[in-house]
């Protein structure tokens, strides 16, 4: 090892620093560079790989801390055996750091794969932030299309570098829908923070998220939401809900599409939960076409109690764009059922609502409505 380090070419360090040191210091610098280079190479090669072979979780991550690794699904065995769940157990998550964030005891974990995502974020986020700062001065479009485009670029790059580029099905339906004069109301299931960058790889052209106001504090994400004039909502504030409704209608009337999560919050275990009212009323008021979207396995790649992804999304993340639904001649309840059924049709078994937990009252829909 000593011989190897002494004979390392000085090109691995700045030439001036290397040559102006004593032989002993040159050896130390070379050894340091070798270790650093080896560590980076090992990280790039090992961390993005699947997490199934990671070692047992650290002792400070107790059996129930991750939760999602032992979800209890009361489905028929034949269904469970036919589709593999990508949710990792505690052992598969591997060594992890537990962080106590906030006053509610919402612990977050970061495993080895998550550390790689941290590195990717540290590389890409400053560049994205700088791009948004520049475009904020140059983009004169009221819809901030160029400004928002920086977020789409970042999403694609970040997902690609973390091995999580999603597979997209039915993309042509988006291209056809956005040709109308009014904007399109996109609606999708919401099971992970990862849903946001994943959707940005498919939705085009400019659109506005309906997002909770808390995200304004998130680095870069908050800058994007605020600078891009996205629609922010405070869940418990009635005035904020009304303001959100008006902003959504105004964007749709101006030809800018809106992206909403009708569940109103992230599902804690990935399963589709009950829709909250309001989203479909925007389409009814404006005549905007509704395009349901199914997102699969984002909860497995980045669960709610993980600060960063715990595994690669390769072969897991999918976007299914469904047939557009016209709001004409339909009540909000009828639209609710059509959208919900469309989203469920492409969900994996561990994201479908359980029969005893799906409290949505069945609604009888006329045959003419179903045909539309």
mmCIF file of C-alpha atoms in Angstrom:
data_model
loop_
_atom_site.group_PDB
_atom_site.id
_atom_site.type_symbol
_atom_site.label_atom_id
_atom_site.label_comp_id
_atom_site.label_asym_id
_atom_site.label_seq_id
_atom_site.Cartn_x
_atom_site.Cartn_y
_atom_site.Cartn_z
ATOM 1 C CA UNK A 1 0.000 0.000 0.000
ATOM 2 C CA UNK A 2 2.846 2.372 0.863
ATOM 3 C CA UNK A 3 4.499 1.799 -2.494
ATOM 4 C CA UNK A 4 1.204 2.266 -4.305
ATOM 5 C CA UNK A 5 0.491 5.575 -2.576
ATOM 6 C CA UNK A 6 3.993 6.927 -3.156
ATOM 7 C CA UNK A 7 3.813 6.133 -6.865
ATOM 8 C CA UNK A 8 0.387 7.673 -7.446
ATOM 9 C CA UNK A 9 0.586 10.295 -10.196
ATOM 10 C CA UNK A 10 0.442 13.838 -8.856
ATOM 11 C CA UNK A 11 -2.425 14.605 -11.240
ATOM 12 C CA UNK A 12 -4.876 13.355 -8.627
ATOM 13 C CA UNK A 13 -4.095 16.523 -6.635
ATOM 14 C CA UNK A 14 -3.500 20.107 -7.747
ATOM 15 C CA UNK A 15 0.055 20.145 -9.060
ATOM 16 C CA UNK A 16 1.213 23.156 -7.074
ATOM 17 C CA UNK A 17 0.016 21.729 -3.767
ATOM 18 C CA UNK A 18 1.551 18.351 -4.420
ATOM 19 C CA UNK A 19 5.025 19.367 -5.578
ATOM 20 C CA UNK A 20 5.608 21.990 -2.877
ATOM 21 C CA UNK A 21 5.298 19.452 -0.069
ATOM 22 C CA UNK A 22 7.851 17.193 1.565
ATOM 23 C CA UNK A 23 7.966 13.522 0.482
ATOM 24 C CA UNK A 24 6.186 12.552 3.677
ATOM 25 C CA UNK A 25 3.367 15.055 3.049
ATOM 26 C CA UNK A 26 3.166 13.923 -0.579
ATOM 27 C CA UNK A 27 2.600 10.404 0.662
ATOM 28 C CA UNK A 28 -0.151 11.544 3.033
ATOM 29 C CA UNK A 29 -1.865 13.581 0.335
ATOM 30 C CA UNK A 30 -1.699 10.634 -2.072
ATOM 31 C CA UNK A 31 -3.128 8.256 0.515
ATOM 32 C CA UNK A 32 -5.922 10.691 1.291
ATOM 33 C CA UNK A 33 -6.742 11.103 -2.389
ATOM 34 C CA UNK A 34 -6.767 7.334 -2.888
ATOM 35 C CA UNK A 35 -9.186 6.845 -0.014
ATOM 36 C CA UNK A 36 -11.398 9.699 -1.206
ATOM 37 C CA UNK A 37 -11.469 8.443 -4.783
ATOM 38 C CA UNK A 38 -12.202 4.881 -3.661
ATOM 39 C CA UNK A 39 -15.017 6.059 -1.403
ATOM 40 C CA UNK A 40 -16.679 8.059 -4.173
ATOM 41 C CA UNK A 41 -16.315 5.189 -6.643
ATOM 42 C CA UNK A 42 -17.754 2.712 -4.156
ATOM 43 C CA UNK A 43 -20.644 5.024 -3.385
ATOM 44 C CA UNK A 44 -21.490 5.524 -7.047
ATOM 45 C CA UNK A 45 -21.346 1.797 -7.701
ATOM 46 C CA UNK A 46 -22.990 0.440 -4.578
ATOM 47 C CA UNK A 47 -25.514 2.893 -3.193
ATOM 48 C CA UNK A 48 -27.832 3.169 -6.228
ATOM 49 C CA UNK A 49 -28.217 -0.608 -6.287
ATOM 50 C CA UNK A 50 -31.246 -2.355 -4.855
ATOM 51 C CA UNK A 51 -31.555 -2.161 -1.093
ATOM 52 C CA UNK A 52 -32.618 -5.779 -0.550
ATOM 53 C CA UNK A 53 -29.109 -6.854 0.444
ATOM 54 C CA UNK A 54 -28.380 -4.061 2.892
ATOM 55 C CA UNK A 55 -27.384 -5.152 6.391
ATOM 56 C CA UNK A 56 -29.718 -5.285 9.386
ATOM 57 C CA UNK A 57 -31.017 -1.928 10.589
ATOM 58 C CA UNK A 58 -29.160 -0.182 13.368
ATOM 59 C CA UNK A 59 -30.348 -0.827 16.898
ATOM 60 C CA UNK A 60 -31.750 2.686 17.252
ATOM 61 C CA UNK A 61 -34.253 1.918 14.513
ATOM 62 C CA UNK A 62 -36.727 -0.189 16.452
ATOM 63 C CA UNK A 63 -39.056 -2.755 14.968
ATOM 64 C CA UNK A 64 -41.971 -0.389 14.570
ATOM 65 C CA UNK A 65 -40.111 2.802 13.646
ATOM 66 C CA UNK A 66 -40.316 2.200 9.941
ATOM 67 C CA UNK A 67 -43.844 0.826 10.086
ATOM 68 C CA UNK A 68 -44.381 0.349 6.408
ATOM 69 C CA UNK A 69 -42.141 -2.726 6.370
ATOM 70 C CA UNK A 70 -44.836 -4.748 8.114
ATOM 71 C CA UNK A 71 -48.073 -3.490 6.678
ATOM 72 C CA UNK A 72 -50.951 -5.843 7.330
ATOM 73 C CA UNK A 73 -52.889 -6.394 4.143
ATOM 74 C CA UNK A 74 -56.018 -8.525 4.467
ATOM 75 C CA UNK A 75 -56.268 -9.449 0.816
ATOM 76 C CA UNK A 76 -56.812 -12.887 -0.605
ATOM 77 C CA UNK A 77 -53.621 -14.914 -0.864
ATOM 78 C CA UNK A 78 -54.098 -15.394 -4.589
ATOM 79 C CA UNK A 79 -54.000 -11.624 -5.127
ATOM 80 C CA UNK A 80 -51.047 -11.143 -2.783
ATOM 81 C CA UNK A 81 -49.069 -13.869 -4.532
ATOM 82 C CA UNK A 82 -49.791 -12.508 -8.007
ATOM 83 C CA UNK A 83 -48.187 -9.124 -7.432
ATOM 84 C CA UNK A 84 -45.002 -8.363 -5.543
ATOM 85 C CA UNK A 85 -45.009 -5.523 -3.059
ATOM 86 C CA UNK A 86 -41.965 -3.286 -3.345
ATOM 87 C CA UNK A 87 -42.320 -1.984 0.226
ATOM 88 C CA UNK A 88 -39.120 -2.773 2.116
ATOM 89 C CA UNK A 89 -39.001 -4.402 5.517
ATOM 90 C CA UNK A 90 -36.847 -2.912 8.262
ATOM 91 C CA UNK A 91 -34.056 -5.353 7.457
ATOM 92 C CA UNK A 92 -34.190 -4.528 3.763
ATOM 93 C CA UNK A 93 -34.068 -0.807 4.493
ATOM 94 C CA UNK A 94 -30.688 -1.509 6.080
ATOM 95 C CA UNK A 95 -28.534 0.707 8.293
ATOM 96 C CA UNK A 96 -30.386 3.938 8.899
ATOM 97 C CA UNK A 97 -30.111 7.194 10.768
ATOM 98 C CA UNK A 98 -33.193 8.329 12.655
ATOM 99 C CA UNK A 99 -33.820 12.083 12.830
ATOM 100 C CA UNK A 100 -36.356 13.685 15.176
ATOM 101 C CA UNK A 101 -37.895 16.482 13.128
ATOM 102 C CA UNK A 102 -40.611 18.847 14.345
ATOM 103 C CA UNK A 103 -42.502 18.940 17.614
ATOM 104 C CA UNK A 104 -44.929 16.136 16.766
ATOM 105 C CA UNK A 105 -42.407 13.343 17.107
ATOM 106 C CA UNK A 106 -42.320 12.783 13.352
ATOM 107 C CA UNK A 107 -39.084 10.818 13.106
ATOM 108 C CA UNK A 108 -37.507 10.524 9.674
ATOM 109 C CA UNK A 109 -34.917 8.015 8.568
ATOM 110 C CA UNK A 110 -32.074 8.117 6.060
ATOM 111 C CA UNK A 111 -30.520 4.843 4.945
ATOM 112 C CA UNK A 112 -27.491 4.249 2.715
ATOM 113 C CA UNK A 113 -29.456 4.824 -0.465
ATOM 114 C CA UNK A 114 -30.873 7.984 1.085
ATOM 115 C CA UNK A 115 -27.337 9.269 1.625
ATOM 116 C CA UNK A 116 -26.764 8.953 -2.100
ATOM 117 C CA UNK A 117 -29.946 10.977 -2.690
ATOM 118 C CA UNK A 118 -28.555 13.600 -0.308
ATOM 119 C CA UNK A 119 -25.388 13.817 -2.413
ATOM 120 C CA UNK A 120 -27.441 14.174 -5.583
ATOM 121 C CA UNK A 121 -29.524 16.920 -3.951
ATOM 122 C CA UNK A 122 -26.426 18.812 -2.805
ATOM 123 C CA UNK A 123 -25.115 18.716 -6.365
ATOM 124 C CA UNK A 124 -28.298 19.624 -8.243
ATOM 125 C CA UNK A 125 -30.293 21.896 -5.926
ATOM 126 C CA UNK A 126 -27.895 24.881 -5.885
ATOM 127 C CA UNK A 127 -27.845 24.839 -9.688
ATOM 128 C CA UNK A 128 -31.638 24.671 -9.785
ATOM 129 C CA UNK A 129 -31.954 27.517 -7.285
ATOM 130 C CA UNK A 130 -29.599 29.677 -9.338
ATOM 131 C CA UNK A 131 -31.561 28.888 -12.519
ATOM 132 C CA UNK A 132 -34.813 29.943 -10.826
ATOM 133 C CA UNK A 133 -33.218 33.181 -9.619
ATOM 134 C CA UNK A 134 -32.086 34.014 -13.149
ATOM 135 C CA UNK A 135 -35.390 33.047 -14.786
ATOM 136 C CA UNK A 136 -37.334 35.065 -12.238
ATOM 137 C CA UNK A 137 -35.721 38.159 -13.771
ATOM 138 C CA UNK A 138 -36.053 37.063 -17.394
ATOM 139 C CA UNK A 139 -39.420 35.298 -17.558
ATOM 140 C CA UNK A 140 -42.139 37.852 -18.341
ATOM 141 C CA UNK A 141 -44.847 35.242 -18.982
ATOM 142 C CA UNK A 142 -47.654 35.621 -16.384
ATOM 143 C CA UNK A 143 -47.828 31.817 -16.207
ATOM 144 C CA UNK A 144 -44.084 31.643 -15.467
ATOM 145 C CA UNK A 145 -43.636 28.854 -18.002
ATOM 146 C CA UNK A 146 -39.861 29.238 -18.364
ATOM 147 C CA UNK A 147 -39.454 29.553 -14.599
ATOM 148 C CA UNK A 148 -41.442 26.360 -13.997
ATOM 149 C CA UNK A 149 -39.491 24.558 -16.720
ATOM 150 C CA UNK A 150 -36.407 24.686 -14.511
ATOM 151 C CA UNK A 151 -38.270 22.478 -12.022
ATOM 152 C CA UNK A 152 -39.085 19.956 -14.723
ATOM 153 C CA UNK A 153 -35.434 19.772 -15.736
ATOM 154 C CA UNK A 154 -34.335 19.331 -12.120
ATOM 155 C CA UNK A 155 -36.931 16.593 -11.560
ATOM 156 C CA UNK A 156 -35.721 14.606 -14.556
ATOM 157 C CA UNK A 157 -32.059 14.976 -13.605
ATOM 158 C CA UNK A 158 -32.601 14.185 -9.903
ATOM 159 C CA UNK A 159 -34.700 11.108 -10.661
ATOM 160 C CA UNK A 160 -32.213 9.897 -13.273
ATOM 161 C CA UNK A 161 -29.251 10.283 -10.909
ATOM 162 C CA UNK A 162 -31.079 8.355 -8.178
ATOM 163 C CA UNK A 163 -32.069 5.601 -10.605
ATOM 164 C CA UNK A 164 -35.754 6.450 -10.343
ATOM 165 C CA UNK A 165 -36.919 7.631 -13.761
ATOM 166 C CA UNK A 166 -40.564 6.490 -14.016
ATOM 167 C CA UNK A 167 -42.167 4.560 -16.843
ATOM 168 C CA UNK A 168 -44.949 6.589 -18.488
ATOM 169 C CA UNK A 169 -48.040 5.106 -20.144
ATOM 170 C CA UNK A 170 -50.679 7.100 -22.046
ATOM 171 C CA UNK A 171 -48.608 10.252 -22.471
ATOM 172 C CA UNK A 172 -50.411 10.993 -25.736
ATOM 173 C CA UNK A 173 -53.620 11.625 -23.745
ATOM 174 C CA UNK A 174 -51.972 14.585 -22.048
ATOM 175 C CA UNK A 175 -50.819 16.015 -25.368
ATOM 176 C CA UNK A 176 -54.325 15.718 -26.800
ATOM 177 C CA UNK A 177 -56.055 17.168 -23.727
ATOM 178 C CA UNK A 178 -53.955 20.333 -23.475
ATOM 179 C CA UNK A 179 -54.995 21.432 -26.980
ATOM 180 C CA UNK A 180 -58.308 22.824 -25.694
ATOM 181 C CA UNK A 181 -58.811 26.513 -24.868
ATOM 182 C CA UNK A 182 -59.237 26.008 -21.131
ATOM 183 C CA UNK A 183 -56.649 24.342 -18.950
ATOM 184 C CA UNK A 184 -56.831 20.702 -17.933
ATOM 185 C CA UNK A 185 -57.495 19.490 -14.394
ATOM 186 C CA UNK A 186 -55.000 16.706 -13.705
ATOM 187 C CA UNK A 187 -55.766 14.585 -10.641
ATOM 188 C CA UNK A 188 -53.653 11.805 -9.142
ATOM 189 C CA UNK A 189 -53.332 9.643 -6.051
ATOM 190 C CA UNK A 190 -50.913 10.978 -3.454
ATOM 191 C CA UNK A 191 -48.731 8.593 -1.442
ATOM 192 C CA UNK A 192 -45.294 10.224 -1.251
ATOM 193 C CA UNK A 193 -43.356 13.455 -1.555
ATOM 194 C CA UNK A 194 -41.799 11.766 -4.586
ATOM 195 C CA UNK A 195 -45.114 12.244 -6.439
ATOM 196 C CA UNK A 196 -44.164 15.849 -7.201
ATOM 197 C CA UNK A 197 -40.950 15.290 -9.202
ATOM 198 C CA UNK A 198 -42.418 12.140 -10.759
ATOM 199 C CA UNK A 199 -45.395 14.079 -12.137
ATOM 200 C CA UNK A 200 -43.065 16.784 -13.458
ATOM 201 C CA UNK A 201 -41.572 14.240 -15.861
ATOM 202 C CA UNK A 202 -44.927 13.771 -17.605
ATOM 203 C CA UNK A 203 -47.049 16.912 -17.323
ATOM 204 C CA UNK A 204 -46.516 19.455 -20.065
ATOM 205 C CA UNK A 205 -46.677 22.325 -20.899
ATOM 206 C CA UNK A 206 -46.938 24.721 -17.946
ATOM 207 C CA UNK A 207 -49.239 23.716 -15.059
ATOM 208 C CA UNK A 208 -49.832 24.739 -11.450
ATOM 209 C CA UNK A 209 -49.755 22.482 -8.420
ATOM 210 C CA UNK A 210 -52.318 22.797 -5.653
ATOM 211 C CA UNK A 211 -49.970 22.280 -2.719
ATOM 212 C CA UNK A 212 -50.068 22.651 1.039
ATOM 213 C CA UNK A 213 -48.638 25.940 2.253
ATOM 214 C CA UNK A 214 -46.105 24.197 4.511
ATOM 215 C CA UNK A 215 -43.986 23.297 1.490
ATOM 216 C CA UNK A 216 -43.113 26.956 0.996
ATOM 217 C CA UNK A 217 -40.437 26.401 3.683
ATOM 218 C CA UNK A 218 -38.780 23.520 1.809
ATOM 219 C CA UNK A 219 -35.478 24.436 0.113
ATOM 220 C CA UNK A 220 -35.842 24.915 -3.652
ATOM 221 C CA UNK A 221 -39.312 23.327 -3.669
ATOM 222 C CA UNK A 222 -40.684 26.342 -1.809
ATOM 223 C CA UNK A 223 -38.817 28.690 -4.123
ATOM 224 C CA UNK A 224 -40.392 26.943 -7.110
ATOM 225 C CA UNK A 225 -43.918 27.019 -5.682
ATOM 226 C CA UNK A 226 -43.743 30.666 -4.653
ATOM 227 C CA UNK A 227 -41.853 32.021 -7.657
ATOM 228 C CA UNK A 228 -43.965 30.017 -10.102
ATOM 229 C CA UNK A 229 -47.230 31.315 -8.607
ATOM 230 C CA UNK A 230 -48.480 27.858 -7.742
ATOM 231 C CA UNK A 231 -51.633 27.470 -5.646
ATOM 232 C CA UNK A 232 -50.923 27.147 -1.932
ATOM 233 C CA UNK A 233 -53.563 26.013 0.528
ATOM 234 C CA UNK A 234 -53.792 25.911 4.295
ATOM 235 C CA UNK A 235 -55.828 22.818 5.165
ATOM 236 C CA UNK A 236 -57.548 24.200 8.265
ATOM 237 C CA UNK A 237 -58.189 27.709 6.928
ATOM 238 C CA UNK A 238 -61.584 28.118 5.268
ATOM 239 C CA UNK A 239 -60.569 31.385 3.627
ATOM 240 C CA UNK A 240 -57.488 29.738 2.178
ATOM 241 C CA UNK A 241 -59.658 26.979 0.715
ATOM 242 C CA UNK A 242 -61.912 29.520 -0.989
ATOM 243 C CA UNK A 243 -58.907 31.438 -2.285
ATOM 244 C CA UNK A 244 -57.447 28.210 -3.650
ATOM 245 C CA UNK A 245 -60.710 27.446 -5.431
ATOM 246 C CA UNK A 246 -60.773 30.890 -7.080
ATOM 247 C CA UNK A 247 -57.113 30.706 -8.105
ATOM 248 C CA UNK A 248 -57.654 27.301 -9.654
ATOM 249 C CA UNK A 249 -60.629 28.523 -11.653
ATOM 250 C CA UNK A 250 -58.692 31.581 -12.852
ATOM 251 C CA UNK A 251 -55.766 29.471 -14.033
ATOM 252 C CA UNK A 252 -58.048 27.024 -15.859
ATOM 253 C CA UNK A 253 -59.937 29.862 -17.568
ATOM 254 C CA UNK A 254 -56.650 31.382 -18.710
ATOM 255 C CA UNK A 255 -55.630 28.104 -20.345
ATOM 256 C CA UNK A 256 -53.157 26.968 -17.674
ATOM 257 C CA UNK A 257 -53.637 23.436 -16.363
ATOM 258 C CA UNK A 258 -53.937 22.609 -12.664
ATOM 259 C CA UNK A 259 -52.583 19.541 -10.844
ATOM 260 C CA UNK A 260 -54.597 18.467 -7.777
ATOM 261 C CA UNK A 261 -54.506 15.574 -5.331
ATOM 262 C CA UNK A 262 -58.185 14.884 -4.540
ATOM 263 C CA UNK A 263 -57.274 12.942 -1.384
ATOM 264 C CA UNK A 264 -56.120 16.260 0.090
ATOM 265 C CA UNK A 265 -53.111 14.667 1.804
ATOM 266 C CA UNK A 266 -50.561 11.916 1.463
ATOM 267 C CA UNK A 267 -51.774 8.426 2.204
ATOM 268 C CA UNK A 268 -49.930 7.121 5.272
ATOM 269 C CA UNK A 269 -49.486 3.617 3.836
ATOM 270 C CA UNK A 270 -49.831 4.148 0.093
ATOM 271 C CA UNK A 271 -53.450 2.994 -0.109
ATOM 272 C CA UNK A 272 -55.922 5.277 -1.852
ATOM 273 C CA UNK A 273 -57.974 7.158 0.737
ATOM 274 C CA UNK A 274 -61.268 9.021 0.559
ATOM 275 C CA UNK A 275 -61.452 12.018 -1.780
ATOM 276 C CA UNK A 276 -62.153 15.443 -0.346
ATOM 277 C CA UNK A 277 -64.563 17.820 -2.050
ATOM 278 C CA UNK A 278 -63.669 20.861 -4.104
ATOM 279 C CA UNK A 279 -61.269 19.679 -6.794
ATOM 280 C CA UNK A 280 -63.870 18.531 -9.292
ATOM 281 C CA UNK A 281 -65.989 21.648 -8.775
ATOM 282 C CA UNK A 282 -63.257 23.650 -10.517
ATOM 283 C CA UNK A 283 -63.744 21.532 -13.619
ATOM 284 C CA UNK A 284 -67.545 21.815 -13.393
ATOM 285 C CA UNK A 285 -67.343 25.607 -13.150
ATOM 286 C CA UNK A 286 -64.967 26.014 -16.081
ATOM 287 C CA UNK A 287 -65.802 23.021 -18.276
ATOM 288 C CA UNK A 288 -62.182 21.877 -18.030
ATOM 289 C CA UNK A 289 -61.426 18.298 -18.981
ATOM 290 C CA UNK A 290 -60.328 16.048 -16.115
ATOM 291 C CA UNK A 291 -57.411 13.677 -16.689
ATOM 292 C CA UNK A 292 -56.962 11.025 -13.958
ATOM 293 C CA UNK A 293 -53.411 9.801 -13.319
ATOM 294 C CA UNK A 294 -52.261 6.758 -11.367
ATOM 295 C CA UNK A 295 -48.864 6.840 -9.667
ATOM 296 C CA UNK A 296 -47.506 3.481 -8.537
ATOM 297 C CA UNK A 297 -45.026 2.534 -5.819
ATOM 298 C CA UNK A 298 -43.844 6.033 -4.891
ATOM 299 C CA UNK A 299 -44.712 5.114 -1.287
ATOM 300 C CA UNK A 300 -42.353 2.137 -1.498
ATOM 301 C CA UNK A 301 -39.462 4.161 -2.886
ATOM 302 C CA UNK A 302 -39.927 7.090 -0.491
ATOM 303 C CA UNK A 303 -42.265 6.282 2.420
ATOM 304 C CA UNK A 304 -43.793 8.994 4.579
ATOM 305 C CA UNK A 305 -41.309 8.474 7.403
ATOM 306 C CA UNK A 306 -38.220 8.636 5.180
ATOM 307 C CA UNK A 307 -36.476 11.948 4.560
ATOM 308 C CA UNK A 308 -35.093 10.707 1.232
ATOM 309 C CA UNK A 309 -35.776 7.649 -0.951
ATOM 310 C CA UNK A 310 -34.845 4.333 0.640
ATOM 311 C CA UNK A 311 -34.359 2.469 -2.639
ATOM 312 C CA UNK A 312 -34.117 2.955 -6.382
ATOM 313 C CA UNK A 313 -37.365 3.445 -8.284
ATOM 314 C CA UNK A 314 -36.167 1.561 -11.352
ATOM 315 C CA UNK A 315 -38.802 -0.969 -12.425
ATOM 316 C CA UNK A 316 -41.168 0.258 -9.728
ATOM 317 C CA UNK A 317 -42.290 3.813 -10.501
ATOM 318 C CA UNK A 318 -44.996 4.122 -13.138
ATOM 319 C CA UNK A 319 -47.285 6.866 -14.396
ATOM 320 C CA UNK A 320 -50.565 5.788 -15.985
ATOM 321 C CA UNK A 321 -52.499 8.544 -17.761
ATOM 322 C CA UNK A 322 -56.169 7.613 -18.173
ATOM 323 C CA UNK A 323 -58.813 8.648 -20.678
ATOM 324 C CA UNK A 324 -59.990 12.251 -20.209
ATOM 325 C CA UNK A 325 -63.338 12.785 -18.468
ATOM 326 C CA UNK A 326 -65.647 15.603 -19.495
ATOM 327 C CA UNK A 327 -67.516 17.258 -16.603
ATOM 328 C CA UNK A 328 -70.454 18.170 -18.848
ATOM 329 C CA UNK A 329 -73.728 16.672 -17.647
ATOM 330 C CA UNK A 330 -72.145 15.071 -14.563
ATOM 331 C CA UNK A 331 -72.422 15.896 -10.888
ATOM 332 C CA UNK A 332 -69.331 16.153 -8.708
ATOM 333 C CA UNK A 333 -70.241 12.825 -7.092
ATOM 334 C CA UNK A 334 -70.431 11.118 -10.470
ATOM 335 C CA UNK A 335 -67.067 12.593 -11.468
ATOM 336 C CA UNK A 336 -65.682 11.413 -8.146
ATOM 337 C CA UNK A 337 -66.630 7.807 -8.897
ATOM 338 C CA UNK A 338 -65.306 7.896 -12.471
ATOM 339 C CA UNK A 339 -61.974 9.374 -11.423
ATOM 340 C CA UNK A 340 -61.608 7.054 -8.447
ATOM 341 C CA UNK A 341 -62.343 3.947 -10.499
ATOM 342 C CA UNK A 342 -59.851 5.046 -13.177
ATOM 343 C CA UNK A 343 -57.057 5.587 -10.651
ATOM 344 C CA UNK A 344 -57.757 2.286 -8.842
ATOM 345 C CA UNK A 345 -57.688 0.348 -12.118
ATOM 346 C CA UNK A 346 -53.888 0.692 -12.356
ATOM 347 C CA UNK A 347 -52.938 0.640 -8.688
ATOM 348 C CA UNK A 348 -50.921 -2.359 -7.430
ATOM 349 C CA UNK A 349 -52.718 -4.514 -4.866
ATOM 350 C CA UNK A 350 -50.991 -2.908 -1.875
ATOM 351 C CA UNK A 351 -52.224 0.561 -2.880
ATOM 352 C CA UNK A 352 -55.870 -0.288 -3.475
ATOM 353 C CA UNK A 353 -58.321 0.665 -0.732
ATOM 354 C CA UNK A 354 -59.469 -2.262 1.368
ATOM 355 C CA UNK A 355 -63.215 -2.993 1.090
ATOM 356 C CA UNK A 356 -63.811 -2.341 4.789
ATOM 357 C CA UNK A 357 -61.782 0.885 4.697
ATOM 358 C CA UNK A 358 -63.249 2.394 1.543
ATOM 359 C CA UNK A 359 -66.057 4.432 3.034
ATOM 360 C CA UNK A 360 -67.088 6.051 -0.210
ATOM 361 C CA UNK A 361 -70.809 5.514 -0.677
ATOM 362 C CA UNK A 362 -71.611 3.745 -3.950
ATOM 363 C CA UNK A 363 -73.289 6.046 -6.443
ATOM 364 C CA UNK A 364 -75.517 4.931 -9.246
ATOM 365 C CA UNK A 365 -74.383 6.405 -12.542
ATOM 366 C CA UNK A 366 -76.440 6.499 -15.662
ATOM 367 C CA UNK A 367 -75.276 4.455 -18.597
ATOM 368 C CA UNK A 368 -74.834 7.577 -20.730
ATOM 369 C CA UNK A 369 -72.436 8.971 -18.156
ATOM 370 C CA UNK A 370 -70.329 5.815 -18.132
ATOM 371 C CA UNK A 371 -70.056 5.859 -21.898
ATOM 372 C CA UNK A 372 -68.537 9.336 -21.797
#
